[in-house]
Amino acid sequence: MTSVRTRPERAPAAVRRNGGRGPALLAGLGVTLVLVVLLAAGRGQVQISPAEVIGSVLHRLGLEIGPLPAAPQGENALWIVRFPRVLLAAVVGAALGCAGAVMQGVFGNPLAEPGVIGVSAGAAVGAALAIVTGVTVLGGWTVPVAAFAGGLATTYLVYLLARSGGRTEVVTLVLTGVAVNAVAGAVIGLLMFATDVAGVQAIAFWNLGSLAQANWSAVTLAAPCLLVGLAVAHADARRLDLLTLGEPAARHLGVHVERLRIRMIVVTALLGAAAVAFTGIISFVGLVIPHLVRMIAGPGHRVLLPASALGGAVVVIAADLAARTLVEHQELPLGVLTAVIGGPAFFWLLRRTRNRAGGWG
């Protein structure tokens, strides 16, 4: 008896039915991102209007169009402080949003995201070790590389511990991530105990999350990681769609599940570590944003991945704007602010999902 294998290029029906909202959502998020960037770049101790922000950019591009900042030091404020910070916020938010969407898709687990499964904590441990030991073998790349290695090692450790009988158990994955996060927190605490005051302050930066140290070098290092991660994840979007049907169905449709999962683990570690390496731990972005996007446009990853990236960028830029402007002459920790907002949002999502499913049992 001859079996017919279905071509893996055809997405599940549920994905196709929700695809109509995708272009509108992507366009709306793109416009929102531009508006938020203009607003964030102009707000601060030196006030610059959106028209002046646009004019400054156009003049830098060689186009004599639009007004330049009238405020003293306005150009320096834009190009030395504001733009690096806003662009790094966009890169970090996009990386976290995309990483969360990838994790949830590859594990079929709505609770999976870089923070829950330990990649953020592992990357922070790697960065903290580099800070405390004072290793500078790779120069400016030392801390980001240490963060990437820590995030990759932690993610793969969680994946291995969650495997049982050739498959990944959802509950085991979450519980393993909780345990690894606890161990990573203990290691960070020990490193803070063993180091000096400067080391404690540097490690505290990772725990609280901040964009205060943003610069053009950080943007140029983090942006390529985001682009590579997005490209690889988007290339596997249809395979991730098929994986939502379950492992047996995905295998029958031609998906090599283990290779896909390992590849996506590397992508998640790359994206998560690129974010954590320069800003510290920023909670809930990778968990809540893909949920919200999925509610609007459905589970299709061709829309879910870029929309989660755009949504994450918008949220982190807006949160950083609030962090540096809500209290005059002071800056709130970005990671704390996203947790304060993301925690209740995630609780609402849990309640909504439980009510629609008729309970967890």
XYZ file of C-alpha atoms in Angstrom:
361
model
C 0.000 0.000 0.000
C 1.487 3.295 -1.131
C 1.162 6.306 1.156
C 0.953 9.831 -0.175
C 2.946 12.480 1.663
C 1.388 15.913 1.805
C 3.625 18.752 0.674
C 4.946 20.646 3.740
C 4.527 24.006 1.985
C 0.769 24.068 2.602
C -0.107 25.675 5.943
C -2.906 24.417 8.234
C -6.401 25.702 7.496
C -6.621 27.647 10.764
C -3.501 29.566 9.768
C -4.858 30.395 6.315
C -8.231 31.568 7.647
C -6.627 34.211 9.895
C -4.127 35.445 7.335
C -6.356 38.285 6.073
C -5.709 40.479 9.109
C -1.961 40.082 8.829
C -1.102 42.851 6.328
C -3.300 45.376 8.134
C -1.720 44.475 11.477
C 1.824 44.732 10.096
C 1.044 48.090 8.470
C -0.518 49.409 11.667
C 2.416 48.289 13.785
C 4.865 49.787 11.288
C 3.159 53.181 11.404
C 2.924 53.012 15.200
C 6.629 52.206 15.429
C 7.564 55.251 13.346
C 5.355 57.516 15.463
C 6.736 56.151 18.730
C 10.314 56.580 17.480
C 9.639 60.224 16.576
C 8.017 60.869 19.960
C 10.724 59.118 21.980
C 13.558 60.822 20.087
C 12.104 64.257 20.861
C 11.270 63.817 24.548
C 13.757 64.527 27.313
C 15.456 67.427 29.024
C 16.017 68.962 25.581
C 12.605 69.071 23.869
C 12.662 68.500 20.102
C 9.547 68.457 17.937
C 8.781 65.542 15.569
C 9.233 67.888 12.581
C 12.711 68.805 13.827
C 13.563 65.132 14.351
C 12.555 64.353 10.770
C 14.400 67.417 9.489
C 17.593 66.395 11.300
C 17.443 62.908 9.782
C 16.845 64.283 6.293
C 19.735 66.732 6.627
C 22.028 63.878 7.694
C 20.943 62.066 4.523
C 21.965 65.069 2.433
C 18.445 66.431 1.839
C 17.981 70.091 2.760
C 14.362 69.560 3.818
C 12.647 70.420 7.085
C 13.753 72.390 10.159
C 16.760 71.544 12.306
C 16.447 71.414 16.128
C 16.169 74.972 17.435
C 17.169 74.047 20.997
C 20.846 74.432 21.950
C 22.679 71.100 21.721
C 19.613 69.623 20.017
C 21.634 67.888 17.301
C 24.027 66.380 19.835
C 21.142 65.251 22.018
C 19.568 63.485 19.036
C 22.577 61.774 17.520
C 24.707 61.037 20.576
C 22.027 60.157 23.154
C 18.492 59.781 21.787
C 18.819 57.880 18.509
C 21.200 55.182 19.838
C 18.893 54.633 22.798
C 15.700 54.510 20.734
C 17.202 52.236 18.082
C 18.646 49.880 20.687
C 15.232 49.770 22.379
C 13.677 48.848 19.028
C 16.254 46.104 18.410
C 15.884 44.681 21.918
C 12.083 44.746 21.810
C 12.002 43.134 18.371
C 14.440 40.432 19.476
C 12.433 39.597 22.593
C 9.097 39.601 20.745
C 10.381 37.356 17.962
C 12.138 35.025 20.419
C 8.933 34.606 22.405
C 6.943 33.774 19.271
C 9.561 31.227 18.204
C 9.652 29.565 21.611
C 5.880 29.285 21.864
C 5.666 27.841 18.373
C 8.488 25.344 18.580
C 7.437 23.935 21.948
C 3.690 24.317 21.493
C 3.681 25.985 24.891
C 1.981 29.362 25.507
C 4.206 29.942 28.562
C 7.483 29.534 26.675
C 9.595 32.661 26.254
C 13.266 33.567 26.754
C 12.757 34.483 30.423
C 10.596 31.529 31.424
C 12.912 28.860 30.008
C 16.061 30.465 31.389
C 17.825 32.046 28.411
C 17.669 35.559 29.903
C 18.912 34.428 33.310
C 21.621 32.290 31.720
C 22.777 35.190 29.562
C 22.850 37.423 32.637
C 24.985 34.859 34.468
C 27.414 34.760 31.549
C 27.639 38.549 31.474
C 28.027 38.717 35.266
C 30.883 36.209 35.161
C 32.642 38.318 32.539
C 32.152 41.453 34.644
C 33.323 39.919 37.918
C 36.350 38.125 36.468
C 37.367 41.177 34.451
C 38.069 39.107 31.345
C 38.554 41.288 28.255
C 39.885 38.751 25.767
C 37.481 39.882 23.043
C 37.529 43.568 23.903
C 34.102 45.164 23.553
C 32.657 41.820 22.426
C 33.576 40.014 25.664
C 30.389 40.654 27.639
C 27.994 40.100 24.687
C 29.769 36.857 23.741
C 29.687 35.681 27.364
C 25.982 36.529 27.514
C 25.319 34.659 24.270
C 27.216 31.597 25.491
C 25.357 31.631 28.806
C 21.993 31.990 27.114
C 22.690 29.211 24.603
C 24.006 26.826 27.249
C 21.072 27.461 29.583
C 18.461 27.059 26.855
C 19.957 23.813 25.625
C 20.224 22.516 29.198
C 16.524 23.205 29.778
C 15.694 21.500 26.486
C 17.708 18.389 27.365
C 16.220 18.135 30.851
C 12.695 18.537 29.453
C 13.142 15.681 26.966
C 11.600 12.364 27.925
C 11.050 9.365 25.698
C 12.072 11.262 22.584
C 9.611 14.130 23.115
C 9.491 17.426 24.976
C 6.963 17.586 27.800
C 5.350 20.998 28.198
C 4.963 20.866 31.985
C 8.509 19.573 32.433
C 9.791 22.375 30.210
C 8.176 25.095 32.317
C 9.168 23.533 35.653
C 12.743 23.009 34.449
C 12.881 26.643 33.364
C 11.669 27.734 36.805
C 14.371 25.636 38.484
C 17.109 26.926 36.171
C 16.001 30.513 36.755
C 16.239 29.926 40.510
C 19.763 28.498 40.199
C 20.825 31.346 37.912
C 19.468 33.875 40.409
C 21.463 32.197 43.173
C 24.642 32.283 41.081
C 24.135 35.979 40.360
C 23.621 36.591 44.094
C 26.880 34.789 44.916
C 28.743 36.800 42.288
C 27.379 40.023 43.774
C 28.515 38.861 47.214
C 32.010 38.038 45.956
C 32.685 41.207 43.965
C 33.316 44.850 44.851
C 30.925 47.799 44.841
C 31.475 48.520 41.149
C 30.772 44.880 40.306
C 27.602 44.888 42.404
C 26.371 47.974 40.557
C 27.172 46.439 37.174
C 25.383 43.172 38.022
C 22.412 45.086 39.430
C 22.114 46.647 35.967
C 21.440 43.191 34.515
C 18.807 42.355 37.073
C 16.867 45.623 36.743
C 17.233 46.245 33.025
C 18.137 49.621 31.572
C 18.971 51.371 28.305
C 21.054 54.045 30.040
C 24.280 52.670 28.556
C 23.002 52.600 24.981
C 25.420 53.754 22.280
C 26.010 53.252 18.586
C 28.424 50.361 19.214
C 25.701 48.445 21.063
C 23.284 49.060 18.176
C 25.771 47.860 15.573
C 26.469 44.689 17.586
C 22.854 43.834 18.456
C 21.182 44.678 15.122
C 22.954 41.959 13.066
C 21.935 39.346 15.668
C 18.308 40.470 15.287
C 18.461 40.364 11.484
C 20.010 36.890 11.408
C 17.536 35.547 13.964
C 14.540 37.026 12.130
C 15.742 35.686 8.774
C 16.290 32.139 10.023
C 13.011 32.088 11.964
C 11.033 33.456 9.006
C 12.571 30.835 6.709
C 11.111 28.169 9.038
C 7.709 29.867 9.435
C 5.796 27.197 7.469
C 7.471 24.386 9.395
C 6.466 26.067 12.643
C 2.897 26.261 11.333
C 2.922 22.534 10.635
C 4.363 21.847 14.074
C 1.191 23.307 15.605
C -0.615 20.215 14.293
C 1.483 18.051 16.630
C 4.774 16.227 16.256
C 3.393 13.080 14.522
C 1.478 15.120 11.937
C 4.439 17.441 11.348
C 6.764 14.479 10.776
C 4.271 12.925 8.342
C 4.185 16.226 6.437
C 7.956 16.220 6.031
C 9.180 18.291 8.998
C 12.311 17.066 10.791
C 11.114 18.120 14.238
C 14.364 17.699 16.168
C 16.442 19.634 13.650
C 13.828 22.388 13.635
C 13.813 22.597 17.428
C 17.582 22.716 17.728
C 17.754 25.408 15.051
C 15.090 27.468 16.792
C 16.837 27.045 20.153
C 19.952 28.612 18.646
C 17.843 31.412 17.151
C 16.178 32.072 20.509
C 19.507 32.116 22.316
C 20.908 34.511 19.711
C 17.939 36.876 19.988
C 17.633 36.655 23.768
C 21.328 37.076 24.395
C 21.549 40.011 21.984
C 18.897 41.758 24.066
C 20.182 40.838 27.520
C 23.798 41.599 26.663
C 23.147 45.317 26.345
C 20.071 46.024 28.461
C 19.827 43.395 31.185
C 16.711 41.349 31.907
C 13.495 42.840 30.493
C 10.511 40.745 31.544
C 7.245 39.770 29.873
C 7.825 41.322 26.430
C 8.501 37.957 24.797
C 5.606 36.375 26.678
C 2.747 38.867 26.257
C 3.361 40.365 22.793
C 3.063 37.092 20.796
C -0.159 36.313 22.699
C -1.680 39.656 21.740
C -0.593 39.317 18.106
C -1.991 35.787 17.936
C -5.339 37.018 19.261
C -5.576 39.548 16.417
C -4.026 37.808 13.407
C -4.122 34.124 14.290
C -1.299 31.594 14.705
C 0.338 31.833 11.272
C 4.054 32.418 11.833
C 4.587 34.349 8.594
C 2.641 37.168 10.248
C 3.209 36.256 13.901
C 7.019 36.532 13.769
C 7.371 39.997 12.143
C 4.321 41.347 13.988
C 5.727 40.168 17.340
C 9.031 41.844 16.465
C 7.303 45.125 15.571
C 5.052 44.950 18.631
C 7.997 44.229 20.912
C 9.898 47.193 19.468
C 6.924 49.518 20.055
C 6.442 48.321 23.635
C 10.105 48.610 24.675
C 10.516 52.072 23.117
C 7.340 53.283 24.844
C 8.357 51.688 28.152
C 11.823 53.266 27.981
C 10.254 56.638 27.202
C 8.082 56.277 30.299
C 11.044 55.065 32.370
C 13.064 58.203 31.681
C 10.275 60.804 31.732
C 7.732 59.741 34.393
C 9.939 60.940 37.273
C 11.744 64.213 36.709
C 15.564 63.998 36.806
C 15.407 60.271 37.599
C 15.196 57.087 35.556
C 13.046 54.105 36.504
C 14.465 50.602 35.894
C 13.136 49.453 32.518
C 12.851 45.791 33.499
C 10.857 46.679 36.603
C 8.486 48.859 34.577
C 7.812 46.157 31.961
C 7.182 43.637 34.765
C 4.719 45.984 36.487
C 2.785 46.369 33.235
C 3.349 42.881 31.800
C 2.411 40.974 34.959
C -1.237 42.114 35.066
C -1.471 41.788 31.265
C -0.265 38.207 31.447
C -2.692 37.441 34.281
C -5.527 38.751 32.101
C -4.390 36.530 29.237
C -4.307 33.512 31.547
C -7.833 34.225 32.793
C -9.097 34.720 29.254
C -7.512 31.501 27.994
C -8.772 29.494 30.963
C -12.322 30.799 30.606
C -12.424 30.066 26.875
C -10.990 26.571 27.391
C -13.364 25.792 30.247
C -10.577 25.321 32.794
C -7.091 23.798 32.840
C -8.093 20.307 33.963
